[in-house]
Short mmCIF file of C-alpha atoms and ligand atoms in Angstrom, two decimals:
data_model
loop_
_atom_site.label_atom_id
_atom_site.label_comp_id
_atom_site.label_asym_id
_atom_site.label_seq_id
_atom_site.Cartn_x
_atom_site.Cartn_y
_atom_site.Cartn_z
CA MET A 132 -14.26 29.64 34.09
CA SER A 133 -14.53 25.94 33.34
CA GLN A 134 -11.25 23.99 33.22
CA ARG A 135 -10.15 22.41 29.96
CA LEU A 136 -10.26 18.61 30.04
CA GLU A 137 -7.18 16.57 29.33
CA LYS A 138 -6.64 15.73 25.65
CA ILE A 139 -6.71 12.14 24.41
CA ASP A 140 -4.08 11.30 21.81
CA ASN A 141 -3.79 8.46 19.31
CA ILE A 142 -2.11 5.16 20.22
CA ARG A 143 1.67 4.77 19.76
CA GLY A 144 2.48 3.31 16.36
CA THR A 145 -0.69 4.68 14.76
CA TYR A 146 -1.14 8.02 13.03
CA ASP A 147 -3.78 10.29 11.54
CA LEU A 148 -3.79 11.17 7.88
CA THR A 149 -5.03 14.74 7.55
CA PRO A 150 -5.44 17.07 4.54
CA PRO A 151 -3.62 17.87 2.35
CA LYS A 152 -1.55 14.70 2.86
CA SER A 153 -4.66 12.51 2.98
CA GLU A 154 -5.72 13.93 -0.40
CA ARG A 155 -2.35 13.21 -1.99
CA TRP A 156 -2.45 9.75 -0.44
CA THR A 157 -5.79 9.16 -2.17
CA ILE A 158 -4.29 10.22 -5.50
CA LEU A 159 -1.50 7.71 -4.93
CA GLU A 160 -4.01 4.95 -4.16
CA ASP A 161 -6.08 5.83 -7.25
CA ARG A 162 -3.01 5.55 -9.47
CA LEU A 163 -2.16 2.14 -8.06
CA ILE A 164 -5.74 0.89 -8.37
CA GLU A 165 -5.90 2.04 -11.99
CA ILE A 166 -2.92 -0.19 -12.78
CA VAL A 167 -4.27 -3.15 -10.82
CA ARG A 168 -7.51 -2.87 -12.81
CA ALA A 169 -5.60 -2.78 -16.09
CA TYR A 170 -4.45 -6.33 -15.27
CA GLY A 171 -7.99 -7.55 -14.60
CA TYR A 172 -7.83 -7.68 -10.80
CA GLN A 173 -11.04 -7.25 -8.81
CA ASN A 174 -11.52 -5.79 -5.37
CA ILE A 175 -12.15 -7.99 -2.32
CA ARG A 176 -13.06 -6.49 1.06
CA LEU A 177 -12.17 -8.52 4.08
CA PRO A 178 -12.77 -8.19 7.82
CA LEU A 179 -10.11 -6.56 9.99
CA MET A 180 -10.59 -9.30 12.59
CA GLU A 181 -10.23 -13.03 12.10
CA GLN A 182 -9.98 -16.12 14.27
CA THR A 183 -6.47 -16.30 15.67
CA SER A 184 -6.02 -19.85 14.35
CA LEU A 185 -6.20 -18.56 10.75
CA PHE A 186 -2.92 -16.66 11.09
CA LYS A 187 -1.22 -19.30 13.18
CA ARG A 188 -1.93 -21.96 10.59
CA SER A 189 -0.98 -19.87 7.55
CA ILE A 190 1.83 -17.50 8.54
CA GLY A 191 3.44 -20.14 10.79
CA GLU A 192 3.72 -20.65 14.56
CA VAL A 193 7.42 -19.82 14.76
CA THR A 194 7.44 -16.62 12.72
CA ASP A 195 8.05 -13.18 14.24
CA ILE A 196 4.52 -12.12 13.32
CA VAL A 197 2.76 -14.96 15.15
CA GLU A 198 5.24 -15.25 18.01
CA LYS A 199 5.42 -11.62 19.02
CA GLU A 200 3.56 -9.17 16.82
CA MET A 201 -0.11 -10.07 16.69
CA TYR A 202 -2.86 -8.08 18.34
CA THR A 203 -4.69 -11.05 19.83
CA PHE A 204 -7.44 -10.81 22.40
CA ASN A 205 -10.46 -12.69 23.73
CA ASP A 206 -13.72 -10.99 22.88
CA ARG A 207 -16.75 -10.97 25.18
CA ASP A 208 -17.70 -14.44 23.96
CA LYS A 209 -14.22 -15.70 24.91
CA HIS A 210 -13.25 -16.25 21.25
CA SER A 211 -9.60 -15.67 20.46
CA LEU A 212 -9.53 -12.99 17.76
CA THR A 213 -6.65 -11.28 16.02
CA LEU A 214 -6.46 -7.98 14.17
CA ARG A 215 -5.14 -9.05 10.79
CA PRO A 216 -1.36 -8.66 10.49
CA GLU A 217 -1.58 -9.19 6.70
CA GLY A 218 -4.16 -9.87 3.99
CA THR A 219 -3.18 -13.12 2.27
CA ALA A 220 -4.55 -15.47 4.92
CA SER A 221 -7.94 -13.71 5.00
CA CYS A 222 -8.09 -13.66 1.22
CA VAL A 223 -7.50 -17.40 1.04
CA ARG A 224 -9.98 -18.03 3.86
CA ALA A 225 -12.65 -16.02 2.04
CA GLY A 226 -11.90 -17.72 -1.30
CA ILE A 227 -12.38 -21.17 0.24
CA GLN A 228 -15.48 -20.09 2.14
CA HIS A 229 -17.16 -18.67 -0.98
CA SER A 230 -16.01 -21.49 -3.31
CA MET A 231 -14.15 -19.00 -5.46
CA PHE A 232 -11.35 -21.34 -6.47
CA ARG A 233 -13.22 -24.28 -8.02
CA GLY A 234 -12.00 -24.35 -11.59
CA GLU A 235 -11.68 -20.56 -11.49
CA THR A 236 -8.69 -18.26 -11.64
CA PRO A 237 -9.69 -15.27 -9.50
CA ARG A 238 -7.43 -12.24 -9.49
CA LEU A 239 -8.09 -10.14 -6.40
CA TRP A 240 -6.82 -6.94 -4.79
CA TYR A 241 -7.37 -5.35 -1.40
CA LEU A 242 -6.35 -2.19 0.35
CA GLY A 243 -6.60 -1.50 4.04
CA PRO A 244 -5.01 -1.39 7.46
CA MET A 245 -2.95 -4.22 8.94
CA PHE A 246 -1.83 -4.48 12.56
CA ARG A 247 1.48 -5.63 13.99
CA HIS A 248 2.85 -4.92 17.44
CA GLU A 249 6.33 -3.98 16.26
CA ARG A 250 8.65 -1.36 17.72
CA PRO A 251 7.50 1.84 15.99
CA GLN A 252 10.09 3.76 14.00
CA LYS A 253 10.30 5.62 10.70
CA GLY A 254 8.50 3.43 8.13
CA ARG A 255 7.30 0.95 10.76
CA TYR A 256 3.90 1.32 12.37
CA ARG A 257 1.54 -0.77 14.45
CA GLN A 258 -1.35 0.10 12.15
CA PHE A 259 -0.15 0.42 8.58
CA TYR A 260 -1.76 0.21 5.14
CA GLN A 261 -1.15 -2.40 2.50
CA LEU A 262 -2.29 -2.66 -1.06
CA GLY A 263 -2.17 -6.34 -1.99
CA CYS A 264 -2.95 -8.56 -4.96
CA GLU A 265 -3.58 -12.30 -4.82
CA ALA A 266 -4.22 -14.60 -7.80
CA PHE A 267 -5.28 -18.23 -7.68
CA GLY A 268 -5.45 -21.36 -9.79
CA MET A 269 -2.44 -20.61 -12.02
CA ALA A 270 0.62 -22.75 -11.39
CA GLY A 271 2.80 -21.54 -14.26
CA PRO A 272 5.57 -18.93 -14.10
CA GLU A 273 3.69 -16.41 -16.29
CA LEU A 274 1.56 -15.46 -13.29
CA ASP A 275 4.64 -14.77 -11.16
CA VAL A 276 5.85 -12.48 -13.93
CA GLU A 277 2.47 -10.79 -14.30
CA LEU A 278 2.43 -9.70 -10.69
CA ILE A 279 6.06 -8.71 -10.51
CA GLN A 280 5.81 -6.75 -13.75
CA MET A 281 2.64 -5.06 -12.48
CA THR A 282 4.58 -3.68 -9.53
CA ALA A 283 7.33 -2.49 -11.89
CA LYS A 284 4.65 -0.63 -13.88
CA MET A 285 3.49 1.03 -10.69
CA TRP A 286 6.97 2.37 -9.92
CA ASP A 287 7.18 3.66 -13.50
CA ALA A 288 3.87 5.46 -13.16
CA LEU A 289 4.97 6.99 -9.85
CA GLY A 290 8.41 8.07 -11.08
CA ILE A 291 10.34 5.95 -8.57
CA SER A 292 11.71 3.08 -10.70
CA HIS A 293 15.24 4.39 -10.37
CA LEU A 294 14.99 4.19 -6.57
CA LEU A 295 14.03 0.54 -6.24
CA GLU A 296 15.83 -2.75 -6.71
CA LEU A 297 13.96 -5.96 -7.45
CA GLN A 298 15.37 -8.93 -5.54
CA ILE A 299 14.12 -12.40 -6.38
CA ASN A 300 14.80 -15.92 -5.25
CA SER A 301 13.31 -19.38 -5.50
CA LEU A 302 12.53 -21.28 -2.31
CA GLY A 303 11.77 -24.51 -4.18
CA GLU A 304 9.24 -26.90 -2.71
CA LEU A 305 8.85 -27.85 0.92
CA LYS A 306 10.75 -31.14 0.66
CA GLU A 307 13.64 -29.42 -1.12
CA ARG A 308 13.63 -26.71 1.49
CA ASN A 309 13.71 -29.26 4.29
CA ALA A 310 16.71 -31.01 2.74
CA TYR A 311 18.41 -27.65 2.47
CA LYS A 312 17.45 -26.72 6.03
CA ALA A 313 19.22 -29.82 7.33
CA GLU A 314 22.42 -28.87 5.46
CA LEU A 315 22.18 -25.27 6.59
CA VAL A 316 21.72 -26.23 10.24
CA THR A 317 24.75 -28.55 10.09
CA TYR A 318 26.84 -25.73 8.64
CA LEU A 319 25.57 -23.14 11.12
CA GLN A 320 25.98 -25.47 14.10
CA ASP A 321 29.69 -25.56 13.31
CA ASN A 322 29.73 -21.75 13.60
CA LYS A 323 27.15 -21.43 16.35
CA SER A 324 29.27 -19.46 18.83
CA ASP A 325 29.79 -16.69 16.25
CA LEU A 326 26.08 -16.24 15.51
CA ASP A 327 24.08 -13.45 17.16
CA GLU A 328 21.78 -14.45 20.02
CA GLU A 329 18.54 -14.34 18.01
CA SER A 330 20.10 -16.49 15.25
CA GLN A 331 21.32 -19.04 17.80
CA ARG A 332 17.75 -19.35 19.01
CA ARG A 333 16.46 -19.66 15.45
CA LEU A 334 18.81 -22.54 14.75
CA ASP A 335 16.21 -24.75 16.46
CA THR A 336 13.04 -22.94 15.42
CA ASN A 337 13.37 -21.21 12.04
CA PRO A 338 16.90 -21.56 10.65
CA LEU A 339 16.08 -20.03 7.25
CA ARG A 340 15.46 -16.68 8.92
CA ILE A 341 19.10 -16.62 10.01
CA LEU A 342 19.88 -15.82 6.38
CA ASP A 343 17.99 -12.55 6.94
CA SER A 344 19.98 -11.53 10.04
CA LYS A 345 21.24 -7.96 10.03
CA ASP A 346 24.11 -8.83 12.43
CA GLU A 347 27.44 -8.29 10.69
CA LYS A 348 29.23 -11.34 12.06
CA THR A 349 26.28 -13.57 11.31
CA GLN A 350 26.16 -12.13 7.79
CA GLU A 351 29.82 -13.12 7.25
CA ILE A 352 28.94 -16.69 8.14
CA VAL A 353 25.77 -16.65 6.06
CA VAL A 354 27.62 -15.54 2.93
CA LYS A 355 29.58 -18.79 2.96
CA ALA A 356 26.57 -20.97 3.82
CA PRO A 357 25.08 -23.47 1.37
CA LYS A 358 22.64 -21.78 -1.04
CA LEU A 359 18.99 -22.81 -1.17
CA ILE A 360 18.94 -22.31 -4.93
CA ASP A 361 21.44 -25.20 -5.30
CA TYR A 362 18.99 -27.56 -3.60
CA ILE A 363 15.84 -26.95 -5.58
CA ASP A 364 14.70 -29.63 -8.04
CA ASP A 365 14.53 -29.43 -11.83
CA ASP A 366 10.88 -28.37 -11.98
CA SER A 367 11.37 -25.51 -9.52
CA ARG A 368 14.55 -24.50 -11.31
CA ALA A 369 12.84 -24.51 -14.73
CA HIS A 370 9.98 -22.44 -13.29
CA PHE A 371 12.43 -19.91 -11.89
CA GLU A 372 14.34 -19.73 -15.15
CA VAL A 373 11.20 -18.83 -17.09
CA VAL A 374 10.42 -16.12 -14.53
CA CYS A 375 13.91 -14.66 -14.92
CA GLU A 376 13.88 -14.87 -18.73
CA ARG A 377 10.47 -13.31 -19.07
CA LEU A 378 11.34 -10.47 -16.72
CA THR A 379 14.41 -9.77 -18.80
CA LYS A 380 12.36 -9.80 -22.02
CA LEU A 381 9.93 -7.34 -20.46
CA GLY A 382 12.78 -5.05 -19.44
CA VAL A 383 12.35 -5.57 -15.69
CA SER A 384 15.81 -5.66 -14.06
CA TYR A 385 16.35 -7.86 -11.04
CA ARG A 386 18.99 -9.28 -8.76
CA ILE A 387 18.86 -12.87 -7.56
CA ASN A 388 19.33 -12.73 -3.80
CA PRO A 389 19.96 -16.25 -2.43
CA ALA A 390 19.41 -14.99 1.13
CA LEU A 391 15.87 -13.81 0.40
CA VAL A 392 13.63 -16.18 2.35
CA ARG A 393 10.70 -13.99 3.54
CA GLY A 394 9.34 -13.93 7.06
CA LEU A 395 6.11 -15.86 6.47
CA ASP A 396 6.03 -19.64 6.17
CA TYR A 397 3.57 -20.14 3.33
CA TYR A 398 5.84 -19.45 0.36
CA ASN A 399 7.27 -21.86 -2.19
CA ARG A 400 9.19 -21.27 -5.43
CA THR A 401 9.37 -17.61 -6.50
CA VAL A 402 9.65 -14.92 -3.81
CA PHE A 403 10.51 -11.26 -4.37
CA GLU A 404 11.02 -7.92 -2.66
CA TRP A 405 11.38 -4.38 -3.93
CA VAL A 406 13.98 -2.63 -1.81
CA THR A 407 15.15 0.97 -1.66
CA GLN A 408 18.15 2.61 -0.03
CA HIS A 409 16.25 5.89 0.35
CA LEU A 410 14.08 5.13 3.36
CA GLY A 411 16.63 4.14 6.01
CA ALA A 412 16.27 0.83 7.84
CA GLN A 413 12.75 0.01 6.61
CA GLY A 414 13.61 -0.20 2.92
CA THR A 415 11.28 -2.97 1.72
CA VAL A 416 8.40 -1.30 -0.07
CA CYS A 417 6.70 -4.33 -1.58
CA ALA A 418 7.05 -8.09 -1.15
CA GLY A 419 5.40 -11.33 -2.11
CA GLY A 420 5.67 -14.68 -3.78
CA ARG A 421 4.08 -17.99 -4.63
CA TYR A 422 2.13 -20.03 -2.08
CA ASP A 423 0.88 -23.18 -3.79
CA GLY A 424 0.22 -25.04 -0.52
CA LEU A 425 -1.71 -22.41 1.39
CA VAL A 426 -5.24 -23.05 0.13
CA ALA A 427 -4.98 -26.75 1.05
CA GLN A 428 -3.33 -25.85 4.34
CA LEU A 429 -6.39 -23.77 5.22
CA GLY A 430 -8.84 -26.55 4.37
CA GLY A 431 -9.53 -25.86 0.68
CA GLU A 432 -8.93 -27.98 -2.39
CA SER A 433 -5.30 -27.76 -3.46
CA THR A 434 -5.02 -24.50 -5.48
CA PRO A 435 -1.87 -22.61 -6.41
CA GLY A 436 -1.56 -18.93 -5.51
CA PHE A 437 0.72 -15.96 -5.96
CA GLY A 438 0.55 -12.48 -4.50
CA PHE A 439 2.25 -9.45 -3.07
CA ALA A 440 1.58 -6.57 -0.70
CA MET A 441 3.10 -3.11 -0.57
CA GLY A 442 3.40 -0.85 2.46
CA LEU A 443 1.69 2.41 1.55
CA GLU A 444 3.46 4.53 4.19
CA ARG A 445 6.83 3.59 2.75
CA LEU A 446 5.63 4.01 -0.81
CA TYR A 447 4.09 7.41 -0.08
CA GLU A 448 7.26 8.65 1.53
CA LEU A 449 9.39 7.47 -1.35
CA VAL A 450 7.11 9.17 -3.87
CA ASP A 451 6.71 12.31 -1.79
CA GLU A 452 10.40 12.84 -1.17
CA HIS A 453 12.15 11.36 -4.18
CA SER A 454 9.82 10.91 -7.18
CA SER A 455 10.77 12.29 -10.57
CA SER A 456 7.07 13.01 -11.20
CA PRO A 457 5.72 14.21 -7.84
CA LEU A 458 2.09 13.93 -6.83
CA PRO A 459 0.10 17.12 -7.43
CA GLN A 460 -0.71 19.45 -4.54
CA PRO A 461 -4.48 19.12 -4.53
CA THR A 462 -6.77 21.99 -3.61
CA PRO A 463 -10.18 21.26 -2.15
CA GLY A 464 -12.01 23.30 -4.77
CA ASP A 465 -11.76 24.74 -8.29
CA VAL A 466 -13.77 27.81 -7.39
CA TYR A 467 -14.67 29.54 -4.12
CA LEU A 468 -18.08 31.12 -4.17
CA VAL A 469 -18.58 34.42 -2.31
CA SER A 470 -21.90 36.24 -2.21
CA GLY A 471 -23.87 39.04 -0.62
CA SER A 472 -26.24 38.11 2.19
CA GLU A 473 -29.21 38.86 -0.10
CA GLN A 474 -27.89 36.61 -2.88
CA GLN A 475 -28.12 33.24 -1.10
CA ASP A 476 -30.77 31.84 -3.48
CA TYR A 477 -28.65 32.84 -6.44
CA ALA A 478 -25.52 31.42 -4.80
CA TRP A 479 -27.19 28.03 -4.38
CA LYS A 480 -28.34 28.15 -8.00
CA VAL A 481 -24.81 28.86 -9.28
CA ALA A 482 -23.21 26.25 -7.01
CA THR A 483 -25.69 23.57 -8.08
CA HIS A 484 -25.31 24.46 -11.76
CA LEU A 485 -21.52 24.02 -11.57
CA ARG A 486 -21.51 20.93 -9.37
CA GLU A 487 -23.95 19.14 -11.65
CA HIS A 488 -22.19 20.22 -14.84
CA PRO A 489 -20.56 17.36 -16.79
CA ALA A 490 -17.19 19.13 -16.44
CA GLY A 491 -17.31 18.15 -12.74
CA ILE A 492 -16.39 21.50 -11.25
CA ARG A 493 -15.60 21.49 -7.53
CA VAL A 494 -17.29 24.36 -5.73
CA ILE A 495 -16.67 25.60 -2.20
CA MET A 496 -19.50 27.76 -0.89
CA HIS A 497 -18.47 30.26 1.73
CA CYS A 498 -21.33 29.48 4.16
CA ALA A 499 -19.92 31.65 6.95
CA GLY A 500 -21.29 35.18 6.36
CA GLY A 501 -19.16 38.31 6.55
CA ASN A 502 -18.46 41.07 4.03
CA PHE A 503 -16.89 40.50 0.59
CA LYS A 504 -13.42 41.41 1.82
CA LYS A 505 -13.53 38.78 4.54
CA GLN A 506 -14.97 36.21 2.18
CA LEU A 507 -12.31 36.88 -0.46
CA LYS A 508 -9.61 36.44 2.15
CA LYS A 509 -10.99 32.98 2.86
CA ALA A 510 -11.17 32.29 -0.87
CA ASP A 511 -7.51 33.15 -1.18
CA LYS A 512 -6.59 30.91 1.75
CA SER A 513 -8.58 27.99 0.32
CA GLY A 514 -6.08 27.50 -2.48
CA ALA A 515 -8.83 27.61 -5.13
CA PRO A 516 -7.59 29.23 -8.35
CA MET A 517 -10.71 31.36 -8.82
CA ALA A 518 -13.29 33.18 -6.70
CA LEU A 519 -16.82 33.62 -8.04
CA ILE A 520 -18.41 36.85 -6.86
CA LEU A 521 -22.19 37.14 -6.70
CA GLY A 522 -23.43 40.62 -5.83
CA GLU A 523 -26.68 42.43 -6.45
CA GLU A 524 -25.75 43.43 -9.99
CA GLU A 525 -24.59 39.95 -10.97
CA GLU A 526 -27.82 38.42 -9.73
CA ALA A 527 -29.97 40.99 -11.51
CA LYS A 528 -28.32 40.19 -14.84
CA GLY A 529 -27.89 36.43 -14.31
CA GLU A 530 -24.11 36.89 -14.42
CA VAL A 531 -21.10 35.93 -12.33
CA SER A 532 -17.83 37.81 -11.71
CA VAL A 533 -14.68 35.72 -11.78
CA LYS A 534 -11.64 36.86 -9.84
CA PHE A 535 -8.39 35.09 -10.63
CA LEU A 536 -6.66 34.42 -7.34
CA ARG A 537 -3.35 33.02 -8.54
CA GLU A 538 -2.65 35.17 -11.59
CA SER A 539 -2.54 38.91 -12.18
CA LYS A 540 -5.42 38.88 -14.66
CA GLU A 541 -8.32 41.31 -14.84
CA GLN A 542 -11.52 40.21 -13.16
CA VAL A 543 -14.20 39.25 -15.72
CA ARG A 544 -17.99 39.12 -15.64
CA LEU A 545 -20.00 36.72 -17.79
CA PRO A 546 -23.41 35.06 -18.06
CA LEU A 547 -23.90 31.98 -15.88
CA SER A 548 -24.40 29.81 -18.97
CA ASP A 549 -20.86 30.64 -20.20
CA LEU A 550 -19.24 30.08 -16.80
CA PRO A 551 -18.43 26.34 -16.93
CA THR A 552 -16.58 26.71 -20.24
CA LEU A 553 -14.43 29.53 -18.88
CA ILE A 554 -13.64 27.68 -15.66
CA LYS A 555 -12.75 24.51 -17.54
CA LYS A 556 -10.48 26.46 -19.91
CA GLU A 557 -8.68 28.09 -16.99
CA LEU A 558 -8.25 24.79 -15.16
CA ASP A 559 -6.93 23.02 -18.25
CA ALA A 560 -4.47 25.84 -18.92
CA SER A 561 -3.00 25.61 -15.44
CA ALA A 562 -2.94 21.78 -15.30
P1 HAM B 103 5.19 -8.60 4.42
O1 HAM B 103 6.59 -8.67 3.88
O2 HAM B 103 5.01 -8.98 5.84
O3 HAM B 103 4.31 -9.51 3.47
O4 HAM B 103 4.61 -7.15 4.22
C1 HAM B 103 4.53 -6.55 2.94
C2 HAM B 103 4.92 -5.08 3.03
O5 HAM B 103 4.13 -4.40 4.01
C3 HAM B 103 6.35 -4.83 3.50
O6 HAM B 103 7.26 -4.97 2.44
C4 HAM B 103 6.26 -3.40 3.98
O7 HAM B 103 6.33 -2.50 2.89
C5 HAM B 103 4.87 -3.34 4.58
N1 HAM B 103 4.94 -3.50 6.05
C6 HAM B 103 5.05 -4.64 6.76
N2 HAM B 103 5.06 -4.37 8.08
C7 HAM B 103 4.98 -3.04 8.23
C8 HAM B 103 4.93 -2.13 9.34
N3 HAM B 103 4.96 -2.57 10.59
N4 HAM B 103 4.83 -0.79 9.09
C9 HAM B 103 4.76 -0.33 7.81
N5 HAM B 103 4.80 -1.14 6.72
C10 HAM B 103 4.90 -2.47 6.92
C11 HAM B 103 2.97 -9.71 3.64
O8 HAM B 103 2.29 -9.09 4.39
C12 HAM B 103 2.41 -10.74 2.69
N6 HAM B 103 0.99 -10.90 2.98
C13 HAM B 103 2.63 -10.29 1.25
C14 HAM B 103 2.05 -11.27 0.27
C15 HAM B 103 0.86 -11.17 -0.34
N7 HAM B 103 2.58 -12.41 -0.10
C16 HAM B 103 1.77 -13.03 -0.94
N8 HAM B 103 0.70 -12.28 -1.07
#
């Protein structure tokens, strides 16, 4: 007897999405995309690999992502490549490359895997999926509101609004932030010995991130620190006020969180995060903000931008475990077709007739032989609500027998031409 070879498993921090979860995941994606489209956003598909310099220049050299999380490698041509850790940089790169920004206001969305070498845990993966939106060429606050309100609509549609809190802040402009940084560093230097180790290190590299520290003692110091919002100039303040007012008018509740600074360097003015208490430590489901300097920073003509990205693993889990309107449990087929070995021609005819019917009926053909009993057992296991039985008699009369697998209803036999109407009626009744 030959020996079984050793199995090969997936890489740590990655996962497989298998049915039925993969099907429900697709339903979730479709619902999100429907909303994105309702706001006039168009799909952009971007490479998973980019030149490493793209992320260094956009996300920032001294951010966690660039310092310690990127999958960077030299390819066979000795080019330094990186698996994208996020989508904004690529989106801006593509927009510049294809002259999409000149006098235009493109609204774009993307969905796909991102890669970060983080310590895997619940809600944190090394390959994870983001749905993101990016919009360009609009400097006013209405765009900020459009994107934030769009995400609120998504939570409504998914029945999870009550589980999420919107936190917003304004980072002002770079020069305002630098003035603030200087004040913050002075304040924190006075308390340096009480800061956690990572924060002490950040004092020299990225002091704003200290505001994000989860360390309790550091948090106590941070609470009393100067607030960025007090340093932003009149224009930034007015912009932020319009965002807040408009959100209120639209019925989107929010909390201003002065410590919200985001972990990527490209932001200015409005930033936001949607946070939940229901997912443990990884509670940020969606995040984004304005990045008016990024296009110029990546070599394009100065063009304002605003966007967000949501982590689909976190969103799926929130919906799956806590939604007030759960995702349906999809079955692979509406009907399961069983037939005698002599009725194969007829079986193909029936299957084709239903699959091509405008009602869009999903048909699983048995395809595996065996007697009717065995086939019906498979039909039952498939989850399909009905089995279609094609025997000698049915074929002779051009009819089909319908067995209801999930209800105690009498089996019926009817002409093939009447079949789609009956199936549709049954499906609608159980929807
Ligand atoms: P981010 O905050 O790095 O922002 O990521 C956005 C979302 O992606 C997070 O809130 C989280 O839900 C999800 N996420 C991040 N890392 C992981 C991980 N390791 N495992 C699972 N989910 C994760 C950005 O990526 C920006 N590009 C967002 C943006 C778009 N800003 C403007 N436009």
